[in-house]
XYZ file of C-alpha atoms in Angstrom:
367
model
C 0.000 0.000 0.000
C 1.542 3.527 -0.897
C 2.129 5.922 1.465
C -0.318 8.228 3.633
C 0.601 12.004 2.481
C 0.385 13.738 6.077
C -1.347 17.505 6.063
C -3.155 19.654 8.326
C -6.563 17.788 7.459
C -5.147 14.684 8.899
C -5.336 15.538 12.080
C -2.007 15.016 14.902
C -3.379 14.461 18.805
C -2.034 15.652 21.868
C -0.036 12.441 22.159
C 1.504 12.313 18.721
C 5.161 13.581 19.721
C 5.393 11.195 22.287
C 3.573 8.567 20.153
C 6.444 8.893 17.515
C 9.284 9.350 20.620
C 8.275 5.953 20.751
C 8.748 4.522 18.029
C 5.265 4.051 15.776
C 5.678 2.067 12.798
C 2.252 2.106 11.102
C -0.450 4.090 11.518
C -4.423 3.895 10.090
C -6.550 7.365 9.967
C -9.794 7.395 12.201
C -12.003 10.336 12.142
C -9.689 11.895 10.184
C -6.647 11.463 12.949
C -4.284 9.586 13.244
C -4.034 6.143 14.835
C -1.201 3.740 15.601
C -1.646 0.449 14.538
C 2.078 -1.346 15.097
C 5.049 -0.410 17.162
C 7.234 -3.145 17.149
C 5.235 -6.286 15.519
C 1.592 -6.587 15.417
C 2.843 -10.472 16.754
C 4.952 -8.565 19.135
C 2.816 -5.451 20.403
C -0.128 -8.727 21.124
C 2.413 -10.846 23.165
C 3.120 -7.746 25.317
C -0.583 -6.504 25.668
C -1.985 -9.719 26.994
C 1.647 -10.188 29.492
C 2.323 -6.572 30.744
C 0.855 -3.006 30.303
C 0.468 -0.198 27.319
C -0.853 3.308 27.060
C -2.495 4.280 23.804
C -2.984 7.036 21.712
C -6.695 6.933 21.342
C -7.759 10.337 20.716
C -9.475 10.044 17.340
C -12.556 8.387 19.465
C -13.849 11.730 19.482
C -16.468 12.858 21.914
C -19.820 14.269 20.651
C -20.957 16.342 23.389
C -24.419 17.390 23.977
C -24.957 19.970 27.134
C -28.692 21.796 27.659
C -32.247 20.771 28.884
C -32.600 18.605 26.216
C -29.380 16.485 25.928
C -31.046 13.631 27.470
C -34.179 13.447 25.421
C -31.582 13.618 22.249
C -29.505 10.883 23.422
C -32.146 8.640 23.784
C -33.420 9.884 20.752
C -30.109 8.376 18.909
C -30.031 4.915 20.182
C -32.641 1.959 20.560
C -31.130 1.189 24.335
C -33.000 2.743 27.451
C -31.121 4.870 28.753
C -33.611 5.837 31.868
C -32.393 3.980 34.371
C -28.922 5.443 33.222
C -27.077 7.674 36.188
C -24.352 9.748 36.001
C -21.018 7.952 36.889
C -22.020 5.117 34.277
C -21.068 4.181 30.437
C -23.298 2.422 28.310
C -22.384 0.919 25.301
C -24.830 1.958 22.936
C -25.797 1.095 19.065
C -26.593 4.290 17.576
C -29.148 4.043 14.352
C -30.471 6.138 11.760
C -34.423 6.179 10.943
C -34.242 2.540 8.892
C -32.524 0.983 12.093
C -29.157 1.086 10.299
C -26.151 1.288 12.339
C -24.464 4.639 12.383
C -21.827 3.787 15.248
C -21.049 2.033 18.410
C -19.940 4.356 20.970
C -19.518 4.527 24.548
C -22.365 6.905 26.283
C -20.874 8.937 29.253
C -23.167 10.311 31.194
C -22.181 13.248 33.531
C -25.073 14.786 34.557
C -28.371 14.865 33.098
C -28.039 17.750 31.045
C -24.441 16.979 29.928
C -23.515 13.341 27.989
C -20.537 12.727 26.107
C -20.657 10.380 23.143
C -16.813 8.915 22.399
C -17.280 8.070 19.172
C -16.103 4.861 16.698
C -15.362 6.118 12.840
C -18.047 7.892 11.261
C -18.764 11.331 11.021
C -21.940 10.900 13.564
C -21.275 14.894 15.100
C -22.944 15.937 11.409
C -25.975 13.395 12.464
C -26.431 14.597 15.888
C -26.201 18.132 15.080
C -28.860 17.571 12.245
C -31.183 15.719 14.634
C -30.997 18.512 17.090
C -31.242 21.158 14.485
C -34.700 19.409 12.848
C -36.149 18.752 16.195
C -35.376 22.364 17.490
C -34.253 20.727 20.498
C -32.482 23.241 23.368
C -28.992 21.680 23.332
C -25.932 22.651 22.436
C -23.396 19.743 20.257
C -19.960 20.000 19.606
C -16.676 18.625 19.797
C -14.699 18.939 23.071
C -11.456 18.899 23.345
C -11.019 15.923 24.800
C -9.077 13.567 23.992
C -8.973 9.738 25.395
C -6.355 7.714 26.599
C -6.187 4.624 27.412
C -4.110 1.783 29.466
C -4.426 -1.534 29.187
C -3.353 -5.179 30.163
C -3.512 -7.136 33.217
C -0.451 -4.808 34.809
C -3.187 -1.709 34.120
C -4.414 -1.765 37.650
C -1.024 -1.020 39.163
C 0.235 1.517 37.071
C -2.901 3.457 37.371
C -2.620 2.970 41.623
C 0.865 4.718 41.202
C -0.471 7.930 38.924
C -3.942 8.317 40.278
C -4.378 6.578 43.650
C -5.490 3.509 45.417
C -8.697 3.863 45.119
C -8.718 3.900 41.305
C -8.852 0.139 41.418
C -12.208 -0.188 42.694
C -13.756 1.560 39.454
C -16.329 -0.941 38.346
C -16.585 -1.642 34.610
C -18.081 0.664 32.454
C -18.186 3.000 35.555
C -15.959 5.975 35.903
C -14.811 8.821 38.631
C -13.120 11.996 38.719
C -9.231 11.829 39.054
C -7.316 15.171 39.487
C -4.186 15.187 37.554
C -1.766 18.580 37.602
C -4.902 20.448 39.690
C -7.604 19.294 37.117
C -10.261 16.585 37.192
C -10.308 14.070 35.088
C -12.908 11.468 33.816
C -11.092 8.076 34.541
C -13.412 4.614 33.227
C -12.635 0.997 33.439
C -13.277 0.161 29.734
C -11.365 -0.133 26.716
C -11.365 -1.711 23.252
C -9.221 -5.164 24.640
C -10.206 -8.262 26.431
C -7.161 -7.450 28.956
C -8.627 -5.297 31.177
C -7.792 -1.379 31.764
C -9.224 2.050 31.786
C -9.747 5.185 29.697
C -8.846 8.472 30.680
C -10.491 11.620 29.300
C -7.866 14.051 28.869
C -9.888 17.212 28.923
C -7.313 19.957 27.343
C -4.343 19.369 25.341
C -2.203 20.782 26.906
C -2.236 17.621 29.816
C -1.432 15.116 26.794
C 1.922 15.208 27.211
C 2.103 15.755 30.800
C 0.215 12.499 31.311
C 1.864 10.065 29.204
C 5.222 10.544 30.528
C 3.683 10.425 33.928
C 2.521 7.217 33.577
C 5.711 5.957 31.598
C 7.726 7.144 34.763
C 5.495 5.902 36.942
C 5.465 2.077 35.225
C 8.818 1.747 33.785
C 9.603 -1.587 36.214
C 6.139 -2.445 34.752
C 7.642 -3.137 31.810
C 5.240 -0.318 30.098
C 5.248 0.341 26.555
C 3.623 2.308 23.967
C 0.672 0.476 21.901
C -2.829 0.044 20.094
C -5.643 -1.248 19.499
C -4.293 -4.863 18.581
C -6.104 -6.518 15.090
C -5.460 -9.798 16.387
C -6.364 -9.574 19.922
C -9.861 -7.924 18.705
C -10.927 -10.880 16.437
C -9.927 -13.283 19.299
C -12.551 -10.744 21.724
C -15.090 -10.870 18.792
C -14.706 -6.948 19.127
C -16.475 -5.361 16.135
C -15.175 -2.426 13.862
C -17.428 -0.044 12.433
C -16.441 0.335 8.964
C -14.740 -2.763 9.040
C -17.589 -5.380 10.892
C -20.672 -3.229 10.355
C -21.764 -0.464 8.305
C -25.638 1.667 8.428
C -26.604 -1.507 6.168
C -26.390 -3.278 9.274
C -29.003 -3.341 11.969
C -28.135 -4.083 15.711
C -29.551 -7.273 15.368
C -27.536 -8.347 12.818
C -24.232 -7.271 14.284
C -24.816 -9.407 17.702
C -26.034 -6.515 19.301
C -29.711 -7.103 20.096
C -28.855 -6.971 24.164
C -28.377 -3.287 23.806
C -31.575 -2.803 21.968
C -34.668 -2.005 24.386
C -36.777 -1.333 21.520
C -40.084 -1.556 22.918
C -38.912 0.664 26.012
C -36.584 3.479 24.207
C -39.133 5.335 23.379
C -37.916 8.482 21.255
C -35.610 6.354 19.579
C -35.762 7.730 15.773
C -35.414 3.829 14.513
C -37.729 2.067 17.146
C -40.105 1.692 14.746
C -37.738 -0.174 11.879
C -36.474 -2.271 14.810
C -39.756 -3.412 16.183
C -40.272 -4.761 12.903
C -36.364 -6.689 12.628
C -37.066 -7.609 16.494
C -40.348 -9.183 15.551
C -38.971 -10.846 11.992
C -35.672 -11.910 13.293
C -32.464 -11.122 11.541
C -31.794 -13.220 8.208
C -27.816 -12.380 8.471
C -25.474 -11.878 11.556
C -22.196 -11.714 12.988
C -20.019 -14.884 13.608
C -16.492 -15.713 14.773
C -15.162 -18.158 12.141
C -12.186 -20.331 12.451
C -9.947 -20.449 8.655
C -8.140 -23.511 8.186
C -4.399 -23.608 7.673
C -1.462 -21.457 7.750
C -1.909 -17.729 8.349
C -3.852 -15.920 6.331
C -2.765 -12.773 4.721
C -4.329 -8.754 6.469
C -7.921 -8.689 5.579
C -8.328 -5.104 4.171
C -11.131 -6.095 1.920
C -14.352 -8.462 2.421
C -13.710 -12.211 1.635
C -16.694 -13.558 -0.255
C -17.879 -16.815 2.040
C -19.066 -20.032 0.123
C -21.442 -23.126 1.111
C -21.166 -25.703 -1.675
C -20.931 -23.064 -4.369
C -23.154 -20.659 -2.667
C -22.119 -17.196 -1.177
C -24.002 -17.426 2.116
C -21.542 -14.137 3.499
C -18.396 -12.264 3.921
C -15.062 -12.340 6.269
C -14.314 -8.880 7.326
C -11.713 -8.967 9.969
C -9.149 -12.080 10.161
C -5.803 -12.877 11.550
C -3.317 -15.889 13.007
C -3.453 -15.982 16.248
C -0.741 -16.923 18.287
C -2.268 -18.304 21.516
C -5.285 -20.254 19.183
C -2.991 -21.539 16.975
C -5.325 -21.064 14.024
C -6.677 -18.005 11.937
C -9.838 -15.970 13.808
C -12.339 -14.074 11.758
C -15.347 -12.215 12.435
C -17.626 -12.828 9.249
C -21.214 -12.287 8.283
C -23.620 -15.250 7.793
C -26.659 -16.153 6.879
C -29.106 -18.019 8.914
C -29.151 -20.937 6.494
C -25.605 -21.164 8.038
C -24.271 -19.741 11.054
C -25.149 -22.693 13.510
C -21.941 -23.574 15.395
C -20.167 -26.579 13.651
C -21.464 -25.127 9.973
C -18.157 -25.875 7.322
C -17.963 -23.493 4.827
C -15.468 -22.230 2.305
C -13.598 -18.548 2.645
C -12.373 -17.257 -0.374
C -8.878 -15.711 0.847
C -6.514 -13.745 -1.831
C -4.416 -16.917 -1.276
C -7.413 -19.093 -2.446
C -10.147 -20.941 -1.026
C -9.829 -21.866 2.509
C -12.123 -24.447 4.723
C -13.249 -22.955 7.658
C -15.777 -23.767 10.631
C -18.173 -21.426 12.208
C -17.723 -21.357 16.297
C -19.709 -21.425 19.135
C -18.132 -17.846 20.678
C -15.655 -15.649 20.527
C -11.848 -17.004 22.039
C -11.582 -14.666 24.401
């Protein structure tokens, strides 16, 4: 793949110097940032996330933040979970769906009080959506992009590092909970959650000028932790059966069919602009969904396209995320299949750019 020309459109985060101090080797653009994808190996960078500790550069999950009477009517109004019984101190994960029920994103929902929510965003441009919503429905709330800017640290070591920078009492953060943390005389949102299986926390660096600041703190404070600069890692993920929007789902996609019918509430969220689509695909039952997929034989090569998916000559779906794992000892995939297929135990054939490939859909995920 040629090279990413870098300009002021692609846009540098508060952690990029030290980010590059530490020696990046790849990087992928997310919400039009940037976002490192491989330091030393992607092998490598895995082996050390699941055995020690990393702090990422995660500031292109932007945060869409709505503040006014009417910021919790519009966040319900964007996503078929109930939010109601939501208080502030929580994060819900929550599908957020246009007016057919087609997925938009996957966020994280912060809720800080109930007039102010933050929505840290996957990538898609949903500000533009949100804005328009609030815009059409004259609603009294104001949306925009802080600047904030997450970061995160995970892997089972996360707990102790986090102890040394922010205090004891960090630890007993429940998941998808979060508290206030001061850090140079400023608070700062600090949740257990994170997009890996290893456990670890986000911290919502409110103000750039703390970005720096921060990171070195913690790689001070965790250097006989064996801490190291990292990512979100593509084979780790697939293992977790952790979906990427653009990559796992797209708006053609309801909820449903991306394995996320738990987070719908449809006949509760009322408000929700796609309840009534998804009362119908609730009632009906999805005819495709999400599957982890074991690939027979030696590792397969990066999946940066779809891989058509074949059941005696029949395209019954698509591979969109793959990779060898290392601990599994075979190649995980996340694939869409159709219900004519996707029991546990179905074979089927993956057509790979290195040719056909058996494979076998599983049960769950392998983490």
């Amino acid at each position: 793949m040629a090279l990413i020309s870098p300009s002021r459109r692609l846009r540098r985060t508060p952690f990029s110097d030290c980010v590059e101090a530490a020696g990046v080797k790849a990087y992928t653009v997310y919400n039009r940032m940037l976002l490192p994808t491989m330091f030393e190996t992607v092998q490598a960078d895995y082996r050390h996330l699941k055995d020690h500790v990393q702090v990422w550069d995660v500031a292109c999950e932007r945060q869409v933040e709505l503040r006014g009477p009417d910021a919790a009517r519009l966040m319900q109004m964007l996503t078929p979970r109930d939010l109601r019984g939501m208080l502030p101190g929580q994060c819900y994960y929550v599908p957020i769906v246009d007016e057919t029920g087609g997925m938009l994103n996957d966020p994280v929902a912060v809720k800080l009080t109930e007039d102010r929510w933050w929505i840290s965003i996957a990538d898609s441009d949903l500000l533009l959506w949100v804005k328009g919503v609030a815009n059409g429905y004259r609603l009294d709330v104001l949306v925009d992009e802080p600047d904030i800017s997450p970061l995160a640290v995970q892997g089972p070591k996360a707990d102790d590092l986090m102890e040394r920078v922010f205090g004891e009492s960090v630890r007993s953060i429940r998941f998808f909970r979060y508290g206030l943390y001061q850090f140079e005389g400023r608070d700062l949102v600090v949740a257990r959650s994170g997009y890996s299986k290893q456990g670890g926390f986000e911290i919502y660096v409110e103000g750039s000028d703390l970005g720096m600041p921060l990171w070195n703190a913690l790689f001070e404070a965790g250097e006989n932790l064996n801490v190291r600069a990292g990512c979100p890692n593509g084979i780790e993920r697939v293992e977790a059966g952790l979906l990427s929007y653009g990559n796992d789902m797209t708006d053609d996609n309801t909820p449903h069919e991306c394995g996320l019918g738990r987070f719908c509430d449809t006949q509760t969220a009322i408000g929700c602009i796609g309840r009534d689509a998804l009362l119908r695909v609730a009632k009906e039952g999805p005819v495709q969904q999400v599957r982890p997929i074991a690939i027979d034989g030696d590792a397969v090569p990066g999946c940066d396209r779809a891989w058509p998916v074949f059941a005696k000559g029949k395209r019954v779906g698509q591979v969109t995320s793959a990779a060898w794992s290392p601990d599994f000892k075979t190649n995980v995939a996340i694939g869409m299949v159709r219900m004519t297929h996707w029991d546990a135990g179905t074979r089927l054939e993956v057509e790979t750019p290195d040719g056909m490939r058996g494979a076998t859909v599983q049960e769950t995920f392998w983490l």
